[in-house]
Short mmCIF file of C-alpha atoms and ligand atoms in Angstrom, two decimals:
data_model
loop_
_atom_site.label_atom_id
_atom_site.label_comp_id
_atom_site.label_asym_id
_atom_site.label_seq_id
_atom_site.Cartn_x
_atom_site.Cartn_y
_atom_site.Cartn_z
CA MET R 28 -12.76 33.66 16.78
CA GLU R 29 -15.57 36.22 16.68
CA LEU R 30 -16.58 38.62 19.43
CA TRP R 31 -20.19 39.75 19.70
CA HIS R 32 -20.50 42.99 21.70
CA ILE R 33 -24.03 43.65 22.93
CA ARG R 34 -25.29 46.55 25.05
CA GLY R 35 -28.63 45.50 26.44
CA GLY R 36 -31.71 47.51 27.29
CA ARG R 37 -32.80 48.75 23.85
CA ARG R 38 -36.32 48.08 22.61
CA LEU R 39 -36.59 46.41 19.20
CA GLU R 40 -38.80 48.16 16.65
CA GLY R 41 -39.40 47.69 12.95
CA SER R 42 -39.69 44.90 10.44
CA CYS R 43 -37.39 42.05 9.59
CA VAL R 44 -37.37 39.69 6.61
CA VAL R 45 -36.52 36.25 7.96
CA GLN R 46 -33.91 34.13 6.12
CA GLY R 47 -34.58 30.95 4.17
CA SER R 48 -34.40 27.72 6.12
CA LYS R 49 -30.97 26.23 6.81
CA ASN R 50 -32.38 22.85 7.74
CA ALA R 51 -34.47 22.69 4.56
CA SER R 52 -31.63 23.90 2.31
CA LEU R 53 -29.05 21.33 3.43
CA PRO R 54 -30.95 18.13 2.53
CA ILE R 55 -32.18 19.76 -0.70
CA LEU R 56 -28.56 20.57 -1.62
CA ALA R 57 -27.78 16.87 -1.11
CA ALA R 58 -30.89 15.91 -3.11
CA SER R 59 -29.62 17.94 -6.08
CA ILE R 60 -27.32 15.04 -7.01
CA LEU R 61 -30.31 12.77 -7.67
CA CYS R 62 -31.08 14.80 -10.76
CA PRO R 63 -28.17 15.18 -13.20
CA LEU R 64 -29.66 18.35 -14.67
CA ARG R 65 -29.56 22.01 -13.75
CA CYS R 66 -30.96 22.77 -10.34
CA GLU R 67 -31.74 26.30 -9.16
CA LEU R 68 -32.43 26.89 -5.47
CA LEU R 69 -33.75 30.26 -4.32
CA ASN R 70 -33.89 31.90 -0.88
CA VAL R 71 -30.92 29.83 0.32
CA PRO R 72 -29.32 31.54 3.33
CA GLN R 73 -25.64 32.51 3.11
CA LEU R 74 -24.22 30.44 5.94
CA ARG R 75 -21.15 28.40 6.80
CA ASP R 76 -23.14 25.14 6.67
CA VAL R 77 -24.42 25.97 3.18
CA ASP R 78 -20.81 26.68 2.10
CA ALA R 79 -19.79 23.32 3.51
CA ALA R 80 -22.51 21.56 1.47
CA LEU R 81 -21.42 23.41 -1.69
CA ARG R 82 -17.82 22.32 -1.08
CA ILE R 83 -18.98 18.71 -0.75
CA LEU R 84 -20.87 19.02 -4.06
CA ARG R 85 -17.76 20.42 -5.81
CA HIS R 86 -15.60 17.69 -4.32
CA LEU R 87 -18.02 15.15 -5.85
CA GLY R 88 -17.50 16.76 -9.28
CA CYS R 89 -20.64 18.91 -9.46
CA ARG R 90 -20.80 22.55 -10.45
CA ALA R 91 -22.14 24.45 -7.45
CA GLU R 92 -22.28 28.22 -7.07
CA GLN R 93 -24.01 30.62 -4.74
CA HIS R 94 -24.82 34.19 -5.83
CA GLY R 95 -26.55 36.02 -3.01
CA ASN R 96 -29.41 33.79 -1.94
CA SER R 97 -29.53 31.81 -5.20
CA VAL R 98 -27.66 28.55 -5.66
CA TYR R 99 -27.04 26.85 -9.01
CA ILE R 100 -26.01 23.21 -9.14
CA ASP R 101 -25.30 20.97 -12.07
CA SER R 102 -24.48 17.45 -10.95
CA THR R 103 -24.07 16.01 -14.47
CA GLY R 104 -20.31 15.73 -13.92
CA LEU R 105 -20.51 13.87 -10.58
CA SER R 106 -17.47 11.63 -10.69
CA CYS R 107 -16.84 10.47 -7.13
CA CYS R 108 -18.88 8.85 -4.38
CA SER R 109 -16.66 9.44 -1.37
CA ILE R 110 -16.48 12.42 1.00
CA PRO R 111 -13.29 13.07 2.98
CA HIS R 112 -13.35 13.42 6.75
CA GLU R 113 -12.45 17.17 6.69
CA LEU R 114 -15.68 17.89 4.78
CA MET R 115 -17.83 15.45 6.77
CA GLU R 116 -16.84 16.90 10.13
CA GLU R 117 -17.95 20.44 9.29
CA MET R 118 -21.63 19.79 10.00
CA ARG R 119 -24.21 17.21 10.96
CA SER R 120 -26.12 17.43 7.67
CA SER R 121 -23.20 16.02 5.68
CA VAL R 122 -24.65 12.64 6.67
CA ILE R 123 -27.59 13.26 4.31
CA PHE R 124 -25.17 12.89 1.39
CA MET R 125 -25.05 9.19 2.32
CA GLY R 126 -28.62 8.53 1.10
CA ALA R 127 -28.15 10.85 -1.88
CA LEU R 128 -24.89 9.19 -3.01
CA ILE R 129 -26.31 5.70 -2.60
CA ALA R 130 -29.28 6.80 -4.73
CA ARG R 131 -27.09 8.29 -7.45
CA CYS R 132 -24.12 5.87 -7.48
CA GLY R 133 -25.33 2.76 -5.63
CA GLU R 134 -22.34 3.17 -3.33
CA ALA R 135 -20.75 5.68 -0.94
CA ARG R 136 -17.78 6.13 1.34
CA LEU R 137 -17.79 8.70 4.11
CA SER R 138 -17.11 9.20 7.81
CA LEU R 139 -19.28 10.11 10.77
CA PRO R 140 -20.60 13.69 10.57
CA GLY R 141 -19.71 16.67 12.78
CA GLY R 142 -22.16 19.29 14.08
CA CYS R 143 -23.16 20.69 17.45
CA GLN R 144 -22.22 18.56 20.46
CA LEU R 145 -25.69 17.98 21.86
CA GLY R 146 -25.14 14.45 23.13
CA ARG R 147 -24.39 11.16 21.42
CA ARG R 148 -26.21 11.79 18.12
CA PRO R 149 -25.85 8.25 16.71
CA ILE R 150 -26.81 7.40 13.12
CA ASP R 151 -28.08 3.87 13.77
CA LEU R 152 -31.58 4.73 12.47
CA HIS R 153 -30.11 6.11 9.23
CA LEU R 154 -28.04 2.96 8.68
CA ALA R 155 -30.91 0.60 9.53
CA ALA R 156 -33.25 2.37 7.08
CA LEU R 157 -30.69 2.32 4.27
CA ARG R 158 -29.91 -1.35 4.92
CA GLN R 159 -33.62 -2.18 4.69
CA LEU R 160 -33.54 -0.68 1.20
CA GLY R 161 -30.72 -3.09 0.31
CA ALA R 162 -27.69 -0.89 0.95
CA ASN R 163 -24.70 -3.04 1.81
CA ILE R 164 -23.15 -0.86 4.53
CA GLU R 165 -20.15 -1.55 6.76
CA GLU R 166 -19.17 0.72 9.62
CA ASN R 167 -15.66 0.61 10.95
CA ASN R 168 -14.09 3.05 13.41
CA GLY R 169 -16.25 5.91 12.24
CA GLU R 170 -15.75 5.08 8.54
CA ILE R 171 -18.89 4.18 6.63
CA HIS R 172 -18.61 2.19 3.44
CA CYS R 173 -21.59 1.27 1.33
CA ARG R 174 -20.48 -1.28 -1.29
CA PRO R 175 -22.21 -1.28 -4.68
CA SER R 176 -25.80 -2.16 -3.92
CA THR R 177 -29.07 -2.60 -5.75
CA LEU R 178 -31.85 -0.85 -3.90
CA ARG R 179 -35.37 -2.23 -3.65
CA GLY R 180 -38.45 -0.66 -2.09
CA ALA R 181 -39.20 -1.66 1.48
CA GLU R 182 -41.40 -0.91 4.45
CA ILE R 183 -39.27 1.01 6.95
CA ALA R 184 -40.68 1.52 10.44
CA LEU R 185 -38.69 4.16 12.31
CA PRO R 186 -38.77 3.62 16.09
CA PHE R 187 -38.29 7.39 16.55
CA PRO R 188 -39.18 10.12 14.01
CA SER R 189 -35.58 11.14 13.32
CA VAL R 190 -35.40 14.05 10.88
CA GLY R 191 -32.09 12.99 9.36
CA ALA R 192 -32.97 9.29 9.11
CA THR R 193 -36.26 10.19 7.38
CA GLU R 194 -34.37 12.39 4.89
CA ASN R 195 -31.76 9.72 4.15
CA ALA R 196 -34.46 7.08 3.68
CA ILE R 197 -36.48 9.29 1.30
CA LEU R 198 -33.43 10.07 -0.83
CA ALA R 199 -32.23 6.47 -1.13
CA ALA R 200 -35.79 5.23 -1.76
CA CYS R 201 -35.97 7.51 -4.81
CA ALA R 202 -33.55 5.10 -6.53
CA ALA R 203 -35.12 1.85 -5.27
CA ALA R 204 -37.12 -0.45 -7.51
CA GLY R 205 -40.74 -0.56 -6.34
CA GLU R 206 -42.51 1.30 -3.58
CA THR R 207 -41.08 2.29 -0.19
CA ARG R 208 -43.20 3.19 2.81
CA ILE R 209 -41.62 4.99 5.74
CA LEU R 210 -43.72 4.54 8.86
CA GLY R 211 -43.16 6.69 11.94
CA ALA R 212 -41.54 9.34 9.72
CA ALA R 213 -40.51 12.78 10.99
CA ARG R 214 -43.22 15.36 10.18
CA GLU R 215 -41.12 18.55 10.20
CA PRO R 216 -41.78 21.24 7.55
CA GLU R 217 -38.26 20.56 6.23
CA ILE R 218 -39.37 17.03 5.27
CA VAL R 219 -42.31 18.49 3.33
CA ALA R 220 -39.89 20.92 1.64
CA LEU R 221 -37.64 18.02 0.61
CA GLN R 222 -40.63 16.13 -0.78
CA ASP R 223 -41.81 19.17 -2.76
CA CYS R 224 -38.37 19.70 -4.29
CA LEU R 225 -38.01 15.99 -5.21
CA ARG R 226 -41.46 16.08 -6.82
CA SER R 227 -40.42 19.05 -8.96
CA MET R 228 -37.40 16.99 -10.04
CA GLY R 229 -39.80 14.24 -11.17
CA ALA R 230 -39.78 11.88 -8.18
CA GLU R 231 -42.96 10.29 -6.89
CA VAL R 232 -43.09 11.03 -3.18
CA GLY R 233 -46.19 11.60 -1.07
CA GLY R 234 -47.34 11.83 2.51
CA ALA R 235 -44.63 14.13 3.94
CA GLY R 236 -46.02 16.06 6.89
CA SER R 237 -47.81 12.91 8.07
CA ASP R 238 -46.13 9.94 9.72
CA THR R 239 -46.29 7.77 6.59
CA ILE R 240 -44.31 8.68 3.48
CA ARG R 241 -44.55 6.75 0.19
CA ILE R 242 -41.82 6.88 -2.43
CA SER R 243 -41.80 5.13 -5.77
CA GLY R 244 -38.80 6.60 -7.53
CA PHE R 245 -38.46 8.89 -10.52
CA ARG R 246 -40.82 8.88 -13.46
CA ARG R 247 -38.57 11.18 -15.49
CA ARG R 248 -35.98 13.63 -14.31
CA LYS R 249 -36.52 17.37 -14.79
CA SER R 250 -34.37 20.40 -14.12
CA VAL R 251 -35.75 22.22 -11.14
CA SER R 252 -36.18 25.66 -9.63
CA CYS R 253 -37.16 25.51 -6.01
CA ARG R 254 -37.59 28.19 -3.32
CA MET R 255 -36.52 27.43 0.24
CA ILE R 256 -39.16 27.75 2.96
CA PRO R 257 -38.62 30.39 5.69
CA ASP R 258 -36.41 29.40 8.61
CA ARG R 259 -38.81 28.67 11.47
CA ILE R 260 -36.03 28.60 14.08
CA ALA R 261 -34.58 31.95 12.98
CA ALA R 262 -38.15 33.34 12.97
CA GLY R 263 -38.66 32.02 16.50
CA THR R 264 -35.35 33.55 17.57
CA PHE R 265 -36.31 37.04 16.37
CA ALA R 266 -39.73 36.66 17.99
CA CYS R 267 -38.00 35.74 21.27
CA ALA R 268 -35.56 38.65 20.94
CA ALA R 269 -38.47 41.10 20.56
CA ALA R 270 -40.32 39.49 23.47
CA ALA R 271 -37.31 39.61 25.79
CA ALA R 272 -36.01 43.08 24.90
CA GLY R 273 -39.49 44.57 24.56
CA GLY R 274 -40.67 46.25 21.39
CA ASP R 275 -42.88 45.97 18.35
CA VAL R 276 -41.47 43.82 15.55
CA LEU R 277 -43.01 42.61 12.31
CA LEU R 278 -41.46 39.39 11.00
CA ARG R 279 -41.98 39.12 7.24
CA GLY R 280 -41.70 36.18 4.87
CA VAL R 281 -42.44 33.63 7.61
CA ASP R 282 -44.94 30.80 7.95
CA PRO R 283 -46.48 31.27 11.43
CA LYS R 284 -47.84 27.69 11.45
CA HIS R 285 -44.26 26.41 11.42
CA PHE R 286 -43.39 28.05 14.75
CA SER R 287 -46.83 28.27 16.33
CA THR R 288 -45.65 26.49 19.49
CA VAL R 289 -42.99 29.17 20.07
CA LEU R 290 -45.59 31.90 19.48
CA TYR R 291 -47.99 30.12 21.84
CA PHE R 292 -45.48 30.29 24.71
CA LEU R 293 -44.56 33.92 23.93
CA ASN R 294 -48.26 34.72 24.14
CA GLN R 295 -48.48 32.86 27.45
CA ALA R 296 -45.54 34.94 28.63
CA GLY R 297 -47.54 38.12 27.98
CA CYS R 298 -46.71 39.17 24.39
CA ASP R 299 -49.31 40.29 21.87
CA ILE R 300 -49.04 38.19 18.73
CA ILE R 301 -50.87 39.02 15.52
CA SER R 302 -50.27 36.71 12.54
CA ASP R 303 -51.44 36.35 8.99
CA THR R 304 -50.28 33.77 6.46
CA ARG R 305 -46.88 35.38 5.74
CA SER R 306 -46.09 37.61 8.71
CA VAL R 307 -46.15 37.83 12.49
CA ARG R 308 -46.20 40.98 14.62
CA ILE R 309 -44.88 40.67 18.18
CA ARG R 310 -45.51 43.38 20.74
CA SER R 311 -43.97 43.14 24.17
CA ASP R 312 -43.40 45.57 27.02
CA GLY R 313 -40.46 43.41 28.09
CA ARG R 314 -42.18 42.45 31.35
CA LEU R 315 -42.86 38.76 30.84
CA ARG R 316 -44.36 35.98 32.98
CA GLY R 317 -42.94 32.47 33.40
CA VAL R 318 -44.87 29.96 31.29
CA GLY R 319 -45.11 27.04 33.71
CA GLU R 320 -44.17 23.74 32.07
CA LEU R 321 -42.92 23.15 28.59
CA GLU R 322 -41.50 20.08 26.91
CA THR R 323 -39.60 19.74 23.65
CA ALA R 324 -40.96 17.16 21.20
CA PRO R 325 -40.75 16.17 17.53
CA TYR R 326 -42.80 18.42 15.22
CA PRO R 327 -45.54 19.59 15.67
CA GLY R 328 -44.35 19.78 19.29
CA PHE R 329 -42.11 22.50 20.71
CA PRO R 330 -38.79 22.41 18.78
CA THR R 331 -35.64 21.51 20.68
CA ASP R 332 -33.77 24.09 18.57
CA ALA R 333 -35.93 26.87 20.04
CA GLN R 334 -35.49 25.68 23.63
CA PRO R 335 -32.24 27.54 24.51
CA VAL R 336 -33.56 30.75 22.97
CA LEU R 337 -36.92 30.61 24.77
CA MET R 338 -35.03 29.86 27.98
CA ALA R 339 -32.99 33.03 27.47
CA THR R 340 -36.20 34.98 26.85
CA LEU R 341 -37.71 33.94 30.18
CA LEU R 342 -34.71 34.67 32.44
CA ARG R 343 -36.31 37.92 33.71
CA ALA R 344 -39.93 36.70 33.52
CA ALA R 345 -41.89 36.85 36.77
CA GLY R 346 -42.42 33.34 38.14
CA ARG R 347 -41.17 29.93 37.11
CA THR R 348 -40.70 28.01 33.91
CA GLU R 349 -39.90 24.32 33.94
CA ILE R 350 -38.45 22.91 30.73
CA THR R 351 -38.15 19.21 29.90
CA GLU R 352 -35.78 18.49 27.02
CA THR R 353 -36.76 15.18 25.43
CA ILE R 354 -34.80 15.20 22.15
CA PHE R 355 -31.11 15.73 22.94
CA GLU R 356 -29.34 14.65 26.11
CA ASN R 357 -26.93 17.58 26.27
CA ARG R 358 -28.95 20.63 25.32
CA TYR R 359 -28.40 22.76 28.40
CA ARG R 360 -24.82 23.75 27.60
CA GLN R 361 -25.88 27.41 27.52
CA VAL R 362 -26.97 27.29 31.18
CA PRO R 363 -23.61 27.92 32.94
CA GLU R 364 -23.01 30.84 30.56
CA LEU R 365 -26.48 32.34 31.17
CA ARG R 366 -25.85 32.07 34.93
CA ARG R 367 -22.89 34.43 34.50
CA LEU R 368 -25.43 37.10 33.61
CA GLY R 369 -27.17 36.49 36.94
CA ALA R 370 -29.81 34.02 35.71
CA ASP R 371 -31.36 31.61 38.21
CA ILE R 372 -31.51 28.24 36.43
CA THR R 373 -31.22 24.81 38.00
CA VAL R 374 -30.75 21.70 35.93
CA ASP R 375 -31.57 18.19 37.03
CA GLY R 376 -31.18 15.58 34.30
CA ASN R 377 -33.34 16.64 31.37
CA LYS R 378 -35.27 19.23 33.41
CA ALA R 379 -34.33 22.88 33.79
CA VAL R 380 -36.12 25.25 36.15
CA ILE R 381 -35.88 28.97 35.50
CA CYS R 382 -36.86 31.36 38.29
CA GLY R 383 -37.15 34.84 36.85
CA VAL R 384 -34.76 37.46 38.26
CA ALA R 385 -35.37 41.21 38.35
CA SER R 386 -32.37 42.05 36.17
CA LEU R 387 -29.37 40.58 34.35
CA ARG R 388 -25.88 42.10 34.23
CA GLY R 389 -23.67 41.97 31.14
CA ALA R 390 -20.73 39.54 31.31
CA ALA R 391 -18.17 37.75 29.14
CA LEU R 392 -19.63 34.51 27.72
CA THR R 393 -18.49 31.75 25.41
CA ALA R 394 -20.86 30.35 22.77
CA THR R 395 -21.21 26.61 23.27
CA ASP R 396 -23.17 25.64 20.15
CA LEU R 397 -25.35 27.25 17.50
CA ARG R 398 -28.66 27.70 19.36
CA GLY R 399 -26.92 28.11 22.72
CA GLY R 400 -24.97 31.00 21.15
CA ALA R 401 -28.19 32.57 19.84
CA ALA R 402 -29.66 32.24 23.34
CA MET R 403 -26.71 34.22 24.73
CA VAL R 404 -27.33 36.98 22.17
CA VAL R 405 -31.02 37.18 23.21
CA ALA R 406 -30.07 37.27 26.90
CA GLY R 407 -27.43 39.94 26.18
CA LEU R 408 -30.12 42.15 24.61
CA THR R 409 -31.90 42.26 27.97
CA ALA R 410 -28.89 42.54 30.29
CA GLU R 411 -27.66 45.81 31.80
CA GLY R 412 -24.29 46.96 30.48
CA GLU R 413 -22.14 45.08 27.98
CA THR R 414 -22.19 41.38 27.18
CA VAL R 415 -19.34 40.01 25.07
CA ILE R 416 -19.80 36.60 23.50
CA CYS R 417 -16.74 34.83 22.28
CA ASP R 418 -17.75 32.50 19.47
CA ASP R 419 -15.82 30.04 17.39
CA GLY R 420 -18.24 30.44 14.45
CA HIS R 421 -21.24 28.57 15.92
CA ILE R 422 -23.78 31.37 15.56
CA THR R 423 -23.01 32.17 11.91
CA ARG R 424 -23.49 28.49 11.04
CA GLY R 425 -27.22 29.07 11.40
CA TYR R 426 -28.04 32.78 11.33
CA GLU R 427 -27.57 34.94 8.25
CA GLN R 428 -26.55 38.51 9.08
CA PHE R 429 -27.84 38.08 12.63
CA ASP R 430 -26.05 41.20 13.89
CA ARG R 431 -27.20 43.35 10.94
CA ARG R 432 -30.81 42.22 11.21
CA LEU R 433 -30.85 42.91 14.97
CA ARG R 434 -29.14 46.29 14.48
CA ALA R 435 -31.78 47.24 11.91
CA LEU R 436 -34.36 46.66 14.68
CA GLY R 437 -32.47 48.99 16.99
CA ALA R 438 -30.28 46.56 18.95
CA ASP R 439 -26.84 47.75 20.02
CA ILE R 440 -24.83 44.79 18.74
CA VAL R 441 -21.50 44.62 16.92
CA ARG R 442 -19.82 41.49 15.61
CA GLU R 443 -16.06 41.77 15.53
CA TYR R 444 -14.24 39.23 13.34
C1 UD1 Y 776 -32.36 17.77 12.91
C2 UD1 Y 776 -32.01 19.23 12.82
C3 UD1 Y 776 -31.67 19.76 14.20
C4 UD1 Y 776 -32.80 19.49 15.16
C5 UD1 Y 776 -33.17 18.02 15.14
C6 UD1 Y 776 -34.40 17.68 15.98
C7 UD1 Y 776 -31.01 19.49 10.65
C8 UD1 Y 776 -29.77 19.80 9.88
N1 UD1 Y 776 -30.86 19.38 11.97
O1 UD1 Y 776 -31.21 17.09 13.40
O2 UD1 Y 776 -31.45 21.16 14.08
O3 UD1 Y 776 -32.37 19.82 16.46
O4 UD1 Y 776 -33.47 17.60 13.79
O5 UD1 Y 776 -35.48 18.46 15.58
O6 UD1 Y 776 -32.10 19.40 10.10
N2 UD1 Y 776 -31.22 9.62 16.89
C9 UD1 Y 776 -30.80 8.33 17.13
N3 UD1 Y 776 -30.36 7.60 16.07
C10 UD1 Y 776 -30.32 8.09 14.80
C11 UD1 Y 776 -30.75 9.40 14.57
C12 UD1 Y 776 -31.20 10.17 15.65
O7 UD1 Y 776 -30.81 7.84 18.25
O8 UD1 Y 776 -29.89 7.37 13.89
C13 UD1 Y 776 -31.68 10.45 18.03
C14 UD1 Y 776 -30.73 11.65 18.25
O9 UD1 Y 776 -29.62 11.29 19.02
C15 UD1 Y 776 -31.64 12.62 18.95
C16 UD1 Y 776 -32.99 12.37 18.28
O10 UD1 Y 776 -32.90 11.06 17.70
O11 UD1 Y 776 -31.72 12.29 20.31
C17 UD1 Y 776 -33.38 13.40 17.24
O12 UD1 Y 776 -32.45 13.37 16.18
P1 UD1 Y 776 -32.84 13.73 14.69
O13 UD1 Y 776 -34.31 14.01 14.56
O14 UD1 Y 776 -32.23 12.69 13.80
O15 UD1 Y 776 -32.07 15.09 14.49
P2 UD1 Y 776 -31.09 15.52 13.33
O16 UD1 Y 776 -31.63 15.04 12.01
O17 UD1 Y 776 -29.70 15.18 13.70
#
């Protein structure tokens, strides 16, 4: 158990280099098994979820090492196509190994993945897409078994642009004979990053970033060196922290287009935002306004992962903000904890209404999930007195050196572990 001690009320000043993307790194780590050659991945954040993916790779018989932010994988020795439950349950992204294993071995055996409890999180779309490619999958009491299968290209129409289902379909389609078209694909930057890495490995994939992706397998396999894109949710979190606490912060190594919706709402709330292609400067006097209505949506809409953190930012903003969460059914778990600080939030189904209060008071909180935990940190930065967040490792699953980066900006935050 970790304790995060935060004394609120300090302005944030200075510059911060934002970490590489967790949600781009995890599917690319799974993709490394499609290419039985040396694979070098740069700017990979040092996180628990990345460790979990490396342990899965080693269990499968690959060499996988992380030195700082560089990861080296050699999957030549892959000797196994099953993943035990203990490894699967560590994170949601373990499910992406299903498409990768089916592509490499034609078969796979694994169990349902773990991850944040944000609602039901079924994998029906993943299974349907893989079955359309010819995967012979049985699901029994949470155990998934794909018997040896020959994959053939197909037209897959996703009824919802699921990020994970799109990633699984792309990976499996790389080993299918003929062309695959994924219609209604997720358009997130992480999908484009996966495509770019697969292309460097020699796969023919195109269209990522639009709703139609075409895959026609590998021409020839090449060893690869690939740099992870910046983490748009971490970038949005630091932007929110600066907005809420007040200050002048330069975020470096980011792609502002990737979190432009978050920046849009921070601007609406009263922050000055100046961006160029690789950096964003946020200036805030800490006196924010409510932003009216906002709704989460698949990319390029407002990201569900940034919703708890933006909510925390607006707790002291003058006026109202009404949030509609359309992606996950249980993404307001942070609300009862934020209320302990004195926040005025009412939840009705998938809607949350925040009425700004004049001040928040520090309190003892429990982190409920990764982004909910980050939201509590942001709220703690603006509360009077001390906030202590008790966290069973959720926050460090997604944020690299969160406490150090915030301290470097002047926050009074200590992580005790
Ligand atoms: C990914 C991100 C997560 C982010 C989410 C939405 C990673 C590691 N995680 O998660 O941080 O919050 O995208 O942007 O990249 N659904 C189904 N059936 C399926 C699959 C999904 O009904 O087979 C539903 C989910 O329950 C959810 C919605 O679709 O309501 C979105 O899920 P999805 O886009 O698949 O999210 P993840 O890939 O799990």
